Amino acid sequence: MKILVTGGCGYIGSVTARFLRNNGHEVTVVDNLSEGHRGAWDGEFHELELLDREAVHHFLDGHQFEGVIHFAARAYVGESVEQPLRYWRANVVPVIFLCEQLEGVPFVFSSTCATYGVPMTETLSEDHPKNPVNPYGNTKLAVERLLRDRDLAGHGSYAALRYFNASGAEPDASHGEAHHPETHLIPLAVQAALGQHGPLTVFGTDWDTPDGTCIRDYVHVLDLASAHLAALKRLVGGGASGAWNIGTGVGVSVREILDSVGRTTGSDVPFIEGERRDGDPSMLVANPALAKAELSWEAEWTQLDTLIETAVQWHRAHPQGYSE
Ligand code: UDP
């Protein structure tokens, strides 16, 4: 397939672009490089600002794609609370500009478990109520609805993949997580253990969980990559649109992450116990049954230490992240 990947210089986008190429697909990446790294993708690339309608239309006029996988977005929850308009513009407007020109083209969208809001059940199924608690989640849910309306009007199918916590790196340590500033637990814990960063602050130790720290569902970035291909194949094959959780179904606490990083690096993670972070639910765990049933997808990276080991190797090999 000839596939357009937006945001293909970012963490999940670049790993997915390579995964698609390794599976024989022709991949074109566009990215405005505001967060992405030019060094993260070595295939066909166009620097493109997706908020520039004329530029987007001009670019798409010159290409024929069988599918689009749209990663480009802003994804910091805290920033979205402070700058909601920036999030609504960056996360919603480009989808309109792309869809205007991608008549009938299947659209795979990076959605998030943040579309659910505060969980009312131990694991989250796709039909759980959607009440996002921050602008980031609101913008992602808005795009899901936009895509559903487009689909209902007969202008193209879509798959919304509701990621849980993307984690890990390519096992050859060539691609991994490099955010500036880094806010995510696993990179910060690994960097702290390797002496590349100061002590980690654990956000709350008094949660209503077995060890008092928050529980998340950490899904390896290569598993996320394979979910995108499975979703696109479904759509291209004429399968119905929908939204799917992409997670392991297993909850892991912050303390369990720190223990695993300690085992895999051979050094304890230096940490301090801090306050709860605003907007953090105590527990976010997927029920991934629908993706298994309808996309024939399930997480393969289910051993925590093996997953963490890939992140450790990435940070050891690239203490400063990407060089460009
Ligand atoms: N976390 C933490 N200290 C940090 C960063 C994160 O204790 O410096 C916790 C956070 O409260 C959450 C979990 O680690 O429970 C995962 O957070 P992350 O930011 O990696 O992903 P999120 O779940 O917010 O998407």
Short mmCIF file of C-alpha atoms and ligand atoms in Angstrom, two decimals:
data_model
loop_
_atom_site.label_atom_id
_atom_site.label_comp_id
_atom_site.label_asym_id
_atom_site.label_seq_id
_atom_site.Cartn_x
_atom_site.Cartn_y
_atom_site.Cartn_z
CA MET A 1 0.00 0.00 0.00
CA LYS A 2 0.99 3.61 -0.53
CA ILE A 3 0.55 5.15 2.91
CA LEU A 4 0.78 8.72 4.16
CA VAL A 5 2.08 9.01 7.72
CA THR A 6 1.69 12.44 9.34
CA GLY A 7 3.88 13.14 12.33
CA GLY A 8 6.17 10.36 11.16
CA CYS A 9 9.21 11.94 12.82
CA GLY A 10 7.71 11.57 16.29
CA TYR A 11 8.06 8.67 18.70
CA ILE A 12 5.17 6.41 17.70
CA GLY A 13 4.99 7.76 14.14
CA SER A 14 8.61 6.97 13.26
CA VAL A 15 8.48 3.46 14.70
CA THR A 16 5.23 2.80 12.83
CA ALA A 17 6.60 4.23 9.56
CA ARG A 18 9.55 1.84 9.76
CA PHE A 19 7.29 -1.05 10.67
CA LEU A 20 5.12 -0.37 7.60
CA ARG A 21 8.16 -0.13 5.35
CA ASN A 22 9.58 -3.36 6.78
CA ASN A 23 6.28 -4.99 5.88
CA GLY A 24 6.60 -3.97 2.25
CA HIS A 25 4.56 -0.77 2.16
CA GLU A 26 5.46 2.49 0.47
CA VAL A 27 5.57 5.17 3.15
CA THR A 28 5.58 8.95 2.77
CA VAL A 29 6.15 10.91 5.95
CA VAL A 30 5.11 14.51 6.51
CA ASP A 31 6.05 16.38 9.67
CA ASN A 32 6.52 20.05 10.59
CA LEU A 33 9.39 19.05 12.91
CA SER A 34 7.97 21.09 15.78
CA GLU A 35 8.29 18.08 18.07
CA GLY A 36 9.55 15.38 15.71
CA HIS A 37 13.17 14.67 14.84
CA ARG A 38 14.42 14.68 11.27
CA GLY A 39 16.83 11.89 12.22
CA ALA A 40 13.99 9.60 13.24
CA TRP A 41 12.96 8.79 9.65
CA ASP A 42 15.21 8.08 6.67
CA GLY A 43 12.61 7.46 3.94
CA GLU A 44 10.53 9.76 1.73
CA PHE A 45 9.93 12.94 3.69
CA HIS A 46 8.19 16.28 3.19
CA GLU A 47 8.33 19.06 5.71
CA LEU A 48 4.72 20.18 5.83
CA GLU A 49 2.75 22.46 8.12
CA LEU A 50 -0.65 20.82 8.46
CA LEU A 51 -2.22 24.07 9.67
CA ASP A 52 -1.47 25.60 6.25
CA ARG A 53 -4.54 24.58 4.25
CA GLU A 54 -3.11 25.63 0.90
CA ALA A 55 0.13 23.73 1.52
CA VAL A 56 -1.76 20.60 2.59
CA HIS A 57 -4.02 20.67 -0.47
CA HIS A 58 -1.10 21.36 -2.79
CA PHE A 59 0.86 18.43 -1.34
CA LEU A 60 -2.08 16.01 -1.56
CA ASP A 61 -2.88 17.10 -5.14
CA GLY A 62 0.44 15.64 -6.19
CA HIS A 63 0.03 12.26 -4.47
CA GLN A 64 -2.29 9.27 -4.42
CA PHE A 65 -2.54 7.46 -1.10
CA GLU A 66 -4.43 4.29 -0.25
CA GLY A 67 -4.45 5.14 3.43
CA VAL A 68 -3.43 7.81 5.88
CA ILE A 69 -2.18 7.31 9.41
CA HIS A 70 -2.42 10.57 11.29
CA PHE A 71 -0.08 10.94 14.28
CA ALA A 72 0.67 14.67 14.06
CA ALA A 73 -0.75 16.34 17.17
CA ARG A 74 0.16 18.03 20.41
CA ALA A 75 0.06 15.57 23.27
CA TYR A 76 0.95 17.16 26.61
CA VAL A 77 -2.03 17.05 28.94
CA GLY A 78 -0.75 19.84 31.22
CA GLU A 79 0.02 22.13 28.28
CA SER A 80 -3.46 21.50 26.90
CA VAL A 81 -5.00 22.77 30.13
CA GLU A 82 -2.97 25.98 29.89
CA GLN A 83 -3.34 26.50 26.14
CA PRO A 84 -6.66 24.96 25.07
CA LEU A 85 -7.01 26.96 21.86
CA ARG A 86 -3.59 25.85 20.71
CA TYR A 87 -4.69 22.22 21.24
CA TRP A 88 -8.02 22.60 19.48
CA ARG A 89 -6.29 24.23 16.53
CA ALA A 90 -3.33 21.82 16.28
CA ASN A 91 -5.29 18.63 16.90
CA VAL A 92 -8.54 19.26 15.04
CA VAL A 93 -7.94 21.70 12.16
CA PRO A 94 -5.36 19.57 10.26
CA VAL A 95 -7.79 16.64 10.17
CA ILE A 96 -10.29 18.86 8.36
CA PHE A 97 -7.69 20.03 5.83
CA LEU A 98 -6.51 16.45 5.22
CA CYS A 99 -9.99 15.01 4.87
CA GLU A 100 -11.05 17.78 2.47
CA GLN A 101 -8.52 16.39 0.02
CA LEU A 102 -8.56 12.68 0.95
CA GLU A 103 -12.01 11.81 -0.36
CA GLY A 104 -12.73 8.14 0.34
CA VAL A 105 -9.27 7.42 1.75
CA PRO A 106 -9.24 5.26 4.92
CA PHE A 107 -8.05 7.27 7.91
CA VAL A 108 -6.27 5.73 10.91
CA PHE A 109 -6.22 8.12 13.83
CA SER A 110 -4.07 8.30 16.99
CA SER A 111 -6.64 8.53 19.71
CA THR A 112 -6.17 7.99 23.40
CA CYS A 113 -7.58 6.46 26.55
CA ALA A 114 -7.86 10.10 27.71
CA THR A 115 -11.14 10.16 25.74
CA TYR A 116 -12.75 8.16 28.59
CA GLY A 117 -11.98 10.55 31.43
CA VAL A 118 -12.21 9.16 34.95
CA PRO A 119 -12.71 5.37 34.78
CA MET A 120 -15.92 3.99 36.22
CA THR A 121 -14.81 0.40 35.78
CA GLU A 122 -11.59 -1.50 36.54
CA THR A 123 -10.73 -1.97 32.89
CA LEU A 124 -11.96 0.28 30.11
CA SER A 125 -14.02 -1.07 27.24
CA GLU A 126 -14.71 1.00 24.14
CA ASP A 127 -18.31 1.61 25.20
CA HIS A 128 -17.27 3.18 28.53
CA PRO A 129 -18.70 6.75 28.76
CA LYS A 130 -16.51 9.43 27.14
CA ASN A 131 -16.02 12.35 29.50
CA PRO A 132 -12.49 13.68 28.93
CA VAL A 133 -11.14 15.68 31.85
CA ASN A 134 -8.70 17.85 29.88
CA PRO A 135 -8.57 19.70 26.53
CA TYR A 136 -6.20 17.11 25.08
CA GLY A 137 -8.79 14.35 25.54
CA ASN A 138 -11.54 16.66 24.29
CA THR A 139 -9.72 17.36 21.05
CA LYS A 140 -9.09 13.67 20.42
CA LEU A 141 -12.72 12.80 21.05
CA ALA A 142 -13.79 15.65 18.78
CA VAL A 143 -11.71 14.21 15.95
CA GLU A 144 -13.19 10.75 16.53
CA ARG A 145 -16.64 12.33 16.07
CA LEU A 146 -15.55 14.29 13.03
CA LEU A 147 -14.29 11.07 11.44
CA ARG A 148 -17.48 9.25 12.33
CA ASP A 149 -19.55 11.98 10.66
CA ARG A 150 -17.32 11.78 7.57
CA ASP A 151 -17.78 8.03 7.50
CA LEU A 152 -21.56 8.23 7.94
CA ALA A 153 -21.72 10.68 5.03
CA GLY A 154 -19.86 8.16 2.87
CA HIS A 155 -16.60 10.09 2.52
CA GLY A 156 -14.21 7.50 3.94
CA SER A 157 -13.78 4.96 6.71
CA TYR A 158 -11.75 5.44 9.87
CA ALA A 159 -10.11 3.61 12.74
CA ALA A 160 -9.58 5.47 16.01
CA LEU A 161 -6.91 3.71 18.02
CA ARG A 162 -7.18 4.57 21.69
CA TYR A 163 -3.66 4.15 22.94
CA PHE A 164 -2.85 3.42 26.52
CA ASN A 165 0.74 4.20 27.66
CA ALA A 166 3.11 3.96 24.71
CA SER A 167 6.46 2.71 25.91
CA GLY A 168 9.75 1.04 25.02
CA ALA A 169 11.93 1.42 21.96
CA GLU A 170 13.00 -0.51 18.90
CA PRO A 171 14.98 -3.53 20.09
CA ASP A 172 17.99 -2.49 17.98
CA ALA A 173 18.02 0.81 19.96
CA SER A 174 17.70 2.78 16.71
CA HIS A 175 14.45 4.57 17.60
CA GLY A 176 12.92 5.51 20.91
CA GLU A 177 11.28 8.15 23.00
CA ALA A 178 12.83 11.64 22.88
CA HIS A 179 10.57 14.41 24.10
CA HIS A 180 11.86 17.84 25.09
CA PRO A 181 10.99 18.34 27.84
CA GLU A 182 10.47 14.72 28.84
CA THR A 183 7.50 14.21 31.14
CA HIS A 184 6.86 10.46 30.87
CA LEU A 185 7.53 7.98 33.62
CA ILE A 186 9.64 5.32 31.88
CA PRO A 187 12.16 7.62 30.15
CA LEU A 188 12.54 9.71 33.31
CA ALA A 189 13.02 6.60 35.47
CA VAL A 190 15.56 5.08 33.07
CA GLN A 191 17.46 8.37 32.74
CA ALA A 192 17.51 8.76 36.52
CA ALA A 193 18.87 5.22 36.97
CA LEU A 194 21.54 5.80 34.30
CA GLY A 195 22.58 9.10 35.89
CA GLN A 196 21.42 11.07 32.84
CA HIS A 197 18.78 12.91 34.84
CA GLY A 198 18.08 13.86 38.45
CA PRO A 199 15.84 11.85 40.76
CA LEU A 200 12.34 11.01 39.61
CA THR A 201 9.38 12.43 41.51
CA VAL A 202 6.69 9.84 42.13
CA PHE A 203 3.39 11.65 41.76
CA GLY A 204 1.51 10.43 44.79
CA THR A 205 1.96 7.39 47.04
CA ASP A 206 -1.46 7.54 48.70
CA TRP A 207 -3.65 6.42 45.83
CA ASP A 208 -6.29 3.78 46.36
CA THR A 209 -4.15 1.06 44.76
CA PRO A 210 -2.31 -1.94 46.27
CA ASP A 211 1.04 -0.11 46.60
CA GLY A 212 -0.34 3.45 46.72
CA THR A 213 0.99 4.52 43.30
CA CYS A 214 -0.88 4.96 40.03
CA ILE A 215 -1.55 2.07 37.72
CA ARG A 216 -1.24 2.26 33.94
CA ASP A 217 -1.27 -0.10 30.96
CA TYR A 218 2.13 0.11 29.25
CA VAL A 219 2.02 -1.01 25.64
CA HIS A 220 5.20 -1.41 23.60
CA VAL A 221 5.59 0.99 20.70
CA LEU A 222 6.11 -1.90 18.25
CA ASP A 223 2.80 -3.36 19.35
CA LEU A 224 1.24 0.04 18.66
CA ALA A 225 2.87 0.00 15.23
CA SER A 226 1.39 -3.38 14.35
CA ALA A 227 -2.05 -2.20 15.52
CA HIS A 228 -1.96 0.60 12.93
CA LEU A 229 -1.23 -1.80 10.12
CA ALA A 230 -3.95 -4.19 11.31
CA ALA A 231 -6.45 -1.31 11.42
CA LEU A 232 -5.51 0.02 8.00
CA LYS A 233 -5.76 -3.46 6.47
CA ARG A 234 -9.24 -3.82 7.91
CA LEU A 235 -10.37 -0.52 6.39
CA VAL A 236 -8.73 -1.10 3.01
CA GLY A 237 -10.35 -4.55 2.96
CA GLY A 238 -13.77 -2.91 3.33
CA GLY A 239 -14.16 -3.55 7.07
CA ALA A 240 -16.34 -1.24 9.14
CA SER A 241 -14.99 1.82 10.89
CA GLY A 242 -14.62 1.94 14.64
CA ALA A 243 -12.61 2.73 17.74
CA TRP A 244 -10.35 0.20 19.42
CA ASN A 245 -8.38 0.15 22.65
CA ILE A 246 -4.72 -0.56 22.10
CA GLY A 247 -3.36 -1.79 25.40
CA THR A 248 -2.17 -4.98 27.07
CA GLY A 249 -5.01 -5.35 29.57
CA VAL A 250 -2.46 -5.55 32.39
CA GLY A 251 -2.08 -2.80 34.99
CA VAL A 252 1.40 -1.88 36.28
CA SER A 253 2.07 0.52 39.16
CA VAL A 254 4.67 3.28 39.24
CA ARG A 255 6.59 1.34 41.89
CA GLU A 256 6.58 -1.77 39.69
CA ILE A 257 8.05 0.32 36.86
CA LEU A 258 10.80 1.61 39.16
CA ASP A 259 11.58 -1.95 40.32
CA SER A 260 11.79 -3.15 36.73
CA VAL A 261 14.07 -0.26 35.74
CA GLY A 262 16.25 -1.11 38.74
CA ARG A 263 16.52 -4.77 37.67
CA THR A 264 17.22 -4.04 34.01
CA THR A 265 19.76 -1.24 34.56
CA GLY A 266 21.37 -2.80 37.63
CA SER A 267 20.94 0.54 39.47
CA ASP A 268 18.15 1.63 41.77
CA VAL A 269 16.09 4.51 40.45
CA PRO A 270 16.71 7.56 42.62
CA PHE A 271 13.31 9.01 43.45
CA ILE A 272 11.44 11.28 45.79
CA GLU A 273 7.85 10.93 46.84
CA GLY A 274 5.86 13.93 45.63
CA GLU A 275 2.34 15.21 45.45
CA ARG A 276 -0.32 13.81 43.14
CA ARG A 277 -0.31 15.34 39.65
CA ASP A 278 -3.47 17.19 38.64
CA GLY A 279 -5.65 15.24 36.27
CA ASP A 280 -4.12 11.79 36.96
CA PRO A 281 -6.70 9.02 37.47
CA SER A 282 -5.44 6.32 39.84
CA MET A 283 -5.85 3.57 37.28
CA LEU A 284 -6.11 3.33 33.49
CA VAL A 285 -6.15 -0.19 32.09
CA ALA A 286 -7.51 -1.36 28.75
CA ASN A 287 -9.90 -4.10 28.00
CA PRO A 288 -8.27 -5.02 24.68
CA ALA A 289 -10.76 -7.76 23.73
CA LEU A 290 -12.35 -5.84 20.85
CA ALA A 291 -9.03 -5.26 19.08
CA LYS A 292 -8.31 -8.96 19.38
CA ALA A 293 -11.70 -9.92 17.99
CA GLU A 294 -11.96 -7.35 15.20
CA LEU A 295 -8.36 -6.45 14.29
CA SER A 296 -6.78 -9.82 15.19
CA TRP A 297 -4.36 -7.72 17.21
CA GLU A 298 -2.98 -8.33 20.63
CA ALA A 299 0.07 -7.08 22.49
CA GLU A 300 3.11 -9.32 22.17
CA TRP A 301 5.40 -7.37 24.51
CA THR A 302 3.80 -8.55 27.71
CA GLN A 303 6.94 -9.12 29.80
CA LEU A 304 7.57 -5.88 31.65
CA ASP A 305 11.35 -6.31 32.04
CA THR A 306 11.75 -7.13 28.33
CA LEU A 307 9.81 -4.01 27.40
CA ILE A 308 11.77 -1.82 29.84
CA GLU A 309 15.04 -3.33 28.57
CA THR A 310 14.38 -1.84 25.10
CA ALA A 311 13.95 1.62 26.67
CA VAL A 312 17.15 1.15 28.69
CA GLN A 313 19.14 0.22 25.58
CA TRP A 314 17.75 3.22 23.70
CA HIS A 315 18.71 5.69 26.46
CA ARG A 316 22.14 4.10 26.93
CA ALA A 317 22.84 4.42 23.19
CA HIS A 318 21.28 7.90 22.83
CA PRO A 319 21.74 9.84 26.06
CA GLN A 320 20.80 13.05 24.23
CA GLY A 321 18.05 11.52 22.07
CA TYR A 322 18.29 12.16 18.31
CA SER A 323 21.18 14.22 16.98
CA GLU A 324 18.88 16.12 14.57
N1 UDP B 1 4.57 9.66 36.87
C1 UDP B 1 5.33 9.90 38.01
N2 UDP B 1 6.40 10.74 37.89
C2 UDP B 1 6.78 11.33 36.72
C3 UDP B 1 6.02 11.05 35.56
C4 UDP B 1 4.91 10.22 35.68
O1 UDP B 1 5.03 9.40 39.09
O2 UDP B 1 7.77 12.08 36.70
C5 UDP B 1 3.39 8.77 36.96
C6 UDP B 1 2.10 9.46 36.55
O3 UDP B 1 1.47 10.04 37.68
C7 UDP B 1 1.31 8.30 35.98
C8 UDP B 1 2.36 7.35 35.42
O4 UDP B 1 3.58 7.74 36.04
O5 UDP B 1 0.63 7.62 37.00
C9 UDP B 1 2.51 7.45 33.92
O6 UDP B 1 2.66 8.83 33.58
P1 UDP B 1 3.10 9.29 32.12
O7 UDP B 1 3.27 10.78 32.20
O8 UDP B 1 4.27 8.48 31.68
O9 UDP B 1 1.89 8.88 31.21
P2 UDP B 1 0.31 9.24 31.33
O10 UDP B 1 -0.30 8.09 32.08
O11 UDP B 1 0.18 10.55 32.01
O12 UDP B 1 -0.12 9.26 29.90
#
